[in-house]
Tab-separated table of C-alpha atoms and ligand atoms in Angstrom:
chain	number	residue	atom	x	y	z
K	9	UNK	CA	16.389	-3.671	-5.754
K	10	UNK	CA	15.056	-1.261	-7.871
K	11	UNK	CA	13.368	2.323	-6.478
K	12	UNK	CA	9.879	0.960	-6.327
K	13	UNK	CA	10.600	-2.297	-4.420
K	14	UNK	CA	12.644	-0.323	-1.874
K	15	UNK	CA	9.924	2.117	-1.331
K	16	UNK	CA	7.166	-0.285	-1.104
K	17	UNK	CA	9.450	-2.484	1.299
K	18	UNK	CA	9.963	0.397	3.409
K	19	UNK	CA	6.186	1.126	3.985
K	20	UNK	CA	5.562	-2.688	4.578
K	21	UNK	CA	4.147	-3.549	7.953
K	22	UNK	CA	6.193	-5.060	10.687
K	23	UNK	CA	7.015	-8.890	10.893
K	24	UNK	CA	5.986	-10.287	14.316
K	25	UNK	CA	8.617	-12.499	16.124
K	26	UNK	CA	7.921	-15.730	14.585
K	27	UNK	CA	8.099	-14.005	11.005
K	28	UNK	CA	10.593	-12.255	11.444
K	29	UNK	CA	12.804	-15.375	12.482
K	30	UNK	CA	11.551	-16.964	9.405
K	31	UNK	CA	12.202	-14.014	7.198
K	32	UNK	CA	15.731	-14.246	8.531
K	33	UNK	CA	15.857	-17.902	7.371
K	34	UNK	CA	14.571	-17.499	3.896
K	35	UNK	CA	16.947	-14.844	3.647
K	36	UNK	CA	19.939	-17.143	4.692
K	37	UNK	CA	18.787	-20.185	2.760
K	38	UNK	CA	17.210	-17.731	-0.411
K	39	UNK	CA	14.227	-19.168	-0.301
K	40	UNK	CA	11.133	-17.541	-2.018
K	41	UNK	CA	8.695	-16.468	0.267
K	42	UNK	CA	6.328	-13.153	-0.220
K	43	UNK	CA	7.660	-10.811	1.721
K	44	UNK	CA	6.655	-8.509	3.579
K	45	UNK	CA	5.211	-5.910	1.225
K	46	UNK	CA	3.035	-8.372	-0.385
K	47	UNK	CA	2.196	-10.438	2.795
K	48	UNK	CA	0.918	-7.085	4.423
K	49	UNK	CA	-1.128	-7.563	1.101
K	50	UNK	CA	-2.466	-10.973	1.965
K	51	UNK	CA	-3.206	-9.478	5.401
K	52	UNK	CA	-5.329	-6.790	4.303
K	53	UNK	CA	-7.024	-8.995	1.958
K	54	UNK	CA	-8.159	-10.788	4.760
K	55	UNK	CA	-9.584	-8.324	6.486
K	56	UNK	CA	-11.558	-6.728	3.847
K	57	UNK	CA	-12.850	-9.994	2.909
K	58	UNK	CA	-14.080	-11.280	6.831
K	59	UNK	CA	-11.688	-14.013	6.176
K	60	UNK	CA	-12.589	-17.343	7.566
K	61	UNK	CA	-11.328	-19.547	5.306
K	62	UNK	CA	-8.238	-20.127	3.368
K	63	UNK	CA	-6.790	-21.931	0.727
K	64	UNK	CA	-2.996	-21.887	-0.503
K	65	UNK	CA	-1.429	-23.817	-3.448
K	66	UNK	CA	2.180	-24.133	-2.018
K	67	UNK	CA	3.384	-23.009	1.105
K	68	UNK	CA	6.687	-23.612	2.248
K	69	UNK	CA	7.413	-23.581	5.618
K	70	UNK	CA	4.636	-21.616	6.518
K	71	UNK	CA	5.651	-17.467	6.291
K	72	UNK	CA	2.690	-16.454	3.931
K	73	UNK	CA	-0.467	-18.284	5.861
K	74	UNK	CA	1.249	-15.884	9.199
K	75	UNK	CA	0.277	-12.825	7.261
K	76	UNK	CA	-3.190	-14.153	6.225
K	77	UNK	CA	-3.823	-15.405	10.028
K	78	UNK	CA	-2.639	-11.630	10.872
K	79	UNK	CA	-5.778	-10.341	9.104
K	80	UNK	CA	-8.198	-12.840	10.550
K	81	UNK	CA	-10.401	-12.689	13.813
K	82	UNK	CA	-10.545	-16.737	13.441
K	83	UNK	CA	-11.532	-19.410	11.511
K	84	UNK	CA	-8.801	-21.721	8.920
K	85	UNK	CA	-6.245	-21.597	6.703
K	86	UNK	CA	-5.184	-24.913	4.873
K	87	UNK	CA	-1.458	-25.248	3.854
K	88	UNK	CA	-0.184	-27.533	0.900
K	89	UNK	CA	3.272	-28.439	0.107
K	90	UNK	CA	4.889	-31.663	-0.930
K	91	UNK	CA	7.948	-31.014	1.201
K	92	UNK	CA	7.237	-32.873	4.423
K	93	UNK	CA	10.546	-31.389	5.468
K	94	UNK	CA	9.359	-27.560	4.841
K	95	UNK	CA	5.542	-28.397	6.420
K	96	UNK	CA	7.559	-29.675	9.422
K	97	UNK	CA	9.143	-25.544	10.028
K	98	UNK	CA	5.831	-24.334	9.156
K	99	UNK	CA	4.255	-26.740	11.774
K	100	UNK	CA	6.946	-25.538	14.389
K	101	UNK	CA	6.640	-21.874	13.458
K	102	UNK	CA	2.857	-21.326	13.532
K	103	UNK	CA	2.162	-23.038	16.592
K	104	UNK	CA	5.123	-20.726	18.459
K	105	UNK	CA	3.101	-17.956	17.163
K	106	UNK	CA	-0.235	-16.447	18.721
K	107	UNK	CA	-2.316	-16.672	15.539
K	108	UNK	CA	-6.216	-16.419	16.092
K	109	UNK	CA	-6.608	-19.575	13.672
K	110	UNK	CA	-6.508	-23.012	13.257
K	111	UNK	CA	-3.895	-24.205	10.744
K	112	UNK	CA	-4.342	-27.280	8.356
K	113	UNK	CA	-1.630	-28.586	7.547
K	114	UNK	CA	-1.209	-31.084	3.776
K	115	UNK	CA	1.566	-33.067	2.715
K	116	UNK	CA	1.159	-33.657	-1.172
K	117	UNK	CA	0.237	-32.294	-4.183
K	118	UNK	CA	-1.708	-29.062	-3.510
K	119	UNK	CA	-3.998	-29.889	-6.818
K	120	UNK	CA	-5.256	-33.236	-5.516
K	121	UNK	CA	-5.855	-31.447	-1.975
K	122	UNK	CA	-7.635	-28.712	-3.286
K	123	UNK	CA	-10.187	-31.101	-4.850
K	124	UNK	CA	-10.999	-32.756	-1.196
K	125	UNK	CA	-12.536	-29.563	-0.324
K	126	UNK	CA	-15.534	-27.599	-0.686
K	127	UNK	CA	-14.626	-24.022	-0.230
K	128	UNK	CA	-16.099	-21.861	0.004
K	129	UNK	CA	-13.118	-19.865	0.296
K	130	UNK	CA	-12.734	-16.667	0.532
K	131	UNK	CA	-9.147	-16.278	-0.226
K	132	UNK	CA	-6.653	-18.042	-1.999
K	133	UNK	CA	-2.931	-18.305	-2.367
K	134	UNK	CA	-1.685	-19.275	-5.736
K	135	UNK	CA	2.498	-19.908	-4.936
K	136	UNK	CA	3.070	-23.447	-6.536
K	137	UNK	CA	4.578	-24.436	-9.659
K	138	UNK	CA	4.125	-21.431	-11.983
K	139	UNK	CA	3.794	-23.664	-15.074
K	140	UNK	CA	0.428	-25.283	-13.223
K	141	UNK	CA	-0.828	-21.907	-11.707
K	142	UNK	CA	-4.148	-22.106	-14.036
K	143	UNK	CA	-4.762	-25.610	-13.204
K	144	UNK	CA	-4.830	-24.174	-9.555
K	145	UNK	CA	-7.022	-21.478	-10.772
K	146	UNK	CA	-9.492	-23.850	-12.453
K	147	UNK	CA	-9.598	-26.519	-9.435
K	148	UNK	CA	-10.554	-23.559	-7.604
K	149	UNK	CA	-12.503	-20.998	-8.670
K	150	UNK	CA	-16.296	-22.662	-7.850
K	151	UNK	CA	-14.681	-22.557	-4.604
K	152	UNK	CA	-14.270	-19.116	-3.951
K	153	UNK	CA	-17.056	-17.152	-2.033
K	154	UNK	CA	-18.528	-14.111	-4.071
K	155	UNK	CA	-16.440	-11.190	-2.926
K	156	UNK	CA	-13.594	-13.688	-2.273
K	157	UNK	CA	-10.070	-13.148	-3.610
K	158	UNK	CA	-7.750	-15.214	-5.913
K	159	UNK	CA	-4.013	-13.815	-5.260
K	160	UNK	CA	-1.339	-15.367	-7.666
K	161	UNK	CA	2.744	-14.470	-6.870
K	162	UNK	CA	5.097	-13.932	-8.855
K	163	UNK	CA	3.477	-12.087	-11.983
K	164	UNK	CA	6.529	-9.304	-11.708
K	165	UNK	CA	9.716	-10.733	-10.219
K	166	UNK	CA	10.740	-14.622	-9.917
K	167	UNK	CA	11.118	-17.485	-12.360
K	168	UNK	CA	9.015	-15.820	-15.469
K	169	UNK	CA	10.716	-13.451	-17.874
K	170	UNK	CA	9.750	-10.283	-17.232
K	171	UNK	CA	10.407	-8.391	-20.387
K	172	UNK	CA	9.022	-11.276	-22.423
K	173	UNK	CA	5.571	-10.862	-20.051
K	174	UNK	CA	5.966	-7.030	-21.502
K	175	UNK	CA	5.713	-8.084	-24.928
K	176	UNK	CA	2.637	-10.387	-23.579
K	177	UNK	CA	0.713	-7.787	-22.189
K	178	UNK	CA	1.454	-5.942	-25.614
K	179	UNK	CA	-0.113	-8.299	-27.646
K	180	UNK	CA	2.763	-9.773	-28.612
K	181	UNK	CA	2.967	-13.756	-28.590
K	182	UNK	CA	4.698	-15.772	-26.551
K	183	UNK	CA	8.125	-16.703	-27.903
K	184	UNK	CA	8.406	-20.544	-28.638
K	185	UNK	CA	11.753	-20.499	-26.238
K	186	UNK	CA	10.262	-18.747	-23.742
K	187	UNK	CA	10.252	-20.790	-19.998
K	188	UNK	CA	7.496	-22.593	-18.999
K	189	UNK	CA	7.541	-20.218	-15.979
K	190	UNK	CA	7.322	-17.510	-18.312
K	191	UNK	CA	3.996	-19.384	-20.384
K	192	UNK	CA	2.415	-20.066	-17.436
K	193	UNK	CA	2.096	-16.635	-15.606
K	194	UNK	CA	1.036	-15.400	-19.162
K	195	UNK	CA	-1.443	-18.680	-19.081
K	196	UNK	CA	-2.333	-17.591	-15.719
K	197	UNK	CA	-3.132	-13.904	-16.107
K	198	UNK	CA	-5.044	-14.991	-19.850
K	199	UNK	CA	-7.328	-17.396	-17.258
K	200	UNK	CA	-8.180	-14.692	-14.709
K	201	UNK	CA	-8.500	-12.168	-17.253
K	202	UNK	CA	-10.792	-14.016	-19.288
K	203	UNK	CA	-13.138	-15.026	-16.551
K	204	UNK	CA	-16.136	-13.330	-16.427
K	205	UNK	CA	-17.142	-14.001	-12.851
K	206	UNK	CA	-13.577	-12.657	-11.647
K	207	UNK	CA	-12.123	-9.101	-11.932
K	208	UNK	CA	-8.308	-8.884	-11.934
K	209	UNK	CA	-5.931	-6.373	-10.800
K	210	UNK	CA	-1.864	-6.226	-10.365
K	211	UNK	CA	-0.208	-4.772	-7.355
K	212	UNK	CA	3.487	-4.347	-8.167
K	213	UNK	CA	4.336	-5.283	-4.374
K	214	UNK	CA	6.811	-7.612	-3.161
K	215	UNK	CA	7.190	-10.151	-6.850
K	216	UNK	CA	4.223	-9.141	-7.713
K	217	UNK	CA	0.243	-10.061	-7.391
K	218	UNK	CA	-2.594	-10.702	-9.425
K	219	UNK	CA	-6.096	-10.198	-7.515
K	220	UNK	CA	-8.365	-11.628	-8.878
K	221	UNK	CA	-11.805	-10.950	-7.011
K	222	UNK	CA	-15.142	-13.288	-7.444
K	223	UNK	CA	-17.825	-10.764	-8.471
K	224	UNK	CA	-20.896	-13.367	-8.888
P	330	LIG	C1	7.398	-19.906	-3.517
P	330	LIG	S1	7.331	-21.189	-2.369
P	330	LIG	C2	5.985	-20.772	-1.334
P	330	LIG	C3	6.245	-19.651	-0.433
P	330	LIG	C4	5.112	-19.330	0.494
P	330	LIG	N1	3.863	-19.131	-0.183
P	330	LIG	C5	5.465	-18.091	1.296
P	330	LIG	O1	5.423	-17.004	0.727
P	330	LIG	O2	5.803	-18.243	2.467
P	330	LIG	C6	6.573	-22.450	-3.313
P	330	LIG	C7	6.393	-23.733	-2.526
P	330	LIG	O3	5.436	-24.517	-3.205
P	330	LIG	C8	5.809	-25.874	-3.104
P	330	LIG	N2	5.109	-26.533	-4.211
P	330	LIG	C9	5.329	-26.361	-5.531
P	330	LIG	N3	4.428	-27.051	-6.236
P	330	LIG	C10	3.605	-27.659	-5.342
P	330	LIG	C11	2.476	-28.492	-5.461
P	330	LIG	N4	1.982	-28.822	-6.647
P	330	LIG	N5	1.873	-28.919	-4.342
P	330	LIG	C12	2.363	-28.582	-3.120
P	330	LIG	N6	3.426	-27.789	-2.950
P	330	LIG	C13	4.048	-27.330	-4.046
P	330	LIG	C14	7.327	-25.863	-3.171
P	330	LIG	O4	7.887	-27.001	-2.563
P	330	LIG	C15	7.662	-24.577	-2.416
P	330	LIG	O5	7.911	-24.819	-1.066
C-alpha cells in the first residue's frame, strides 16, 4: 500500500460490528468491497445530501449500502447484484445490524432494475461491471435529485490500468490493447465529465471515486 492509501486508511472512520465482520471476510475471501476510507465517503455523502434514497449498481454482500445507511436518519437504499448467493450475506448482515433504513434487496441485472424505478435518488453507487459503468450512468442520471450524487469506484486502483488512465487524462488515446476495464472507467469519467447538468470530482480514497454531483 502505497503512503497515501495508508494515511487515508488510518484516518478512516470506525467499522461497526457487523462491518467489521464483513470487512474481515472480504479480506479472507479478497473480495472487492470499498473500504473503509471510501465508505466513510459514501457516509458523508449521505449526510450532506439528506439522504433518503439510494441506488447501487452492484453490491455484493452488502458492506457498501452499511456505510450509506450510517449517514442516513431513514428512508431506502436498493441493492442489486446477480449473485443470489452474495445478496443472501448481505440479507443476513444488514438485518443483524441496527441501520435506521429499510433495505431493498434485487437479484438480477442491476441495469434492468434500475429502469423499474423512478428515483429520484439522491445518491448512487456505481460498483458493477466497469466495462458497463456509463450504461449505469445513462440509465440513471434523470434519476438523480438536483444536489444528488453519482459516486463511481474504482477510477484509481482495481481492474483498469492505471498508468494507461494517466496517459487518458493527458490527452493521450486509449491504446487499442488496453482492457475493457481500462476503456470503460475512461468511458465513464468522458460521460460524467461531459455532462453538463453534473459536476465531477476525484477523491483518491480507498480505489478511488468519481463524484459526480447533479447541479440542475
Ligand atoms: C466490487 S463488487 C461490489 C462491492 C460493494 N459495492 C461493496 O463495496 O461492498 C461488484 C459486485 O457487483 C456485482 N455485479 C457486477 N455486475 C453486475 C450487474 N450488472 N448487476 C448486478 N450485480 C452486478 C458482482 O457480482 C459483484 O458482487
Amino acid at each position: 500500500m502505497d503512503d497515501l492509501s495508508r494515511y487515508l486508511s488510518g484516518l478512516a472512520p470506525e467499522h461497526d460490528d457487523v462491518q467489521a465482520e464483513m470487512a474481515d471476510y472480504a479480506a479472507e475471501e479478497g473480495f472487492p468491497v470499498v473500504g473503509p476510507a471510501a465508505g466513510g465517503t459514501l457516509r458523508v455523502l449521505a449526510r450532506l445530501t439528506d439522504a433518503e434514497s439510494v441506488f447501487e449498481f452492484g453490491s455484493g454482500f452488502g458492506y457498501s449500502a452499511t456505510w450509506w445507511a450510517r449517514g442516513m436518519a431513514g428512508g431506502r437504499v436498493v441493492l442489486t447484484e446477480h449473485d443470489p448467493d452474495e445478496l443472501d450475506m448481505a440479507r443476513e448482515w444488514l438485518s443483524a445490524g441496527e441501520y435506521p433504513v429499510s433495505f431493498d434487496y434485487r437479484d438480477g441485472d442491476a441495469l434492468s432494475i434500475v429502469t423499474e424505478y423512478d428515483g429520484p435518488f439522491d445518491c448512487v453507487l456505481v460498483d458493477h461491471q466497469k466495462e458497463r459503468y456509463v450504461d449505469g450512468f445513462d440509465e440513471v442520471r434523470e434519476k438523480v435529485a438536483p444536489g444528488g450524487v453519482v459516486v463511481a469506484d474504482n477510477v484509481i486502483r482495481g481492474p483498469a490500468d492505471f498508468d494507461t488512465l494517466v496517459g487518458y487524462s493527458e490527452g493521450e488515446p486509449i491504446p487499442d490493447d488496453a482492457s475493457a476495464s481500462t476503456r470503460g472507467i475512461a468511458a465513464y469519467l468522458d460521460a460524467v465529465r461531459a455532462a453538463p447538468d453534473f459536476e465531477t470530482t476525484i477523491l483518491p480514497v480507498g480505489s478511488g471515486l468519481a463524484v459526480s454531483v447533479r447541479t440542475e
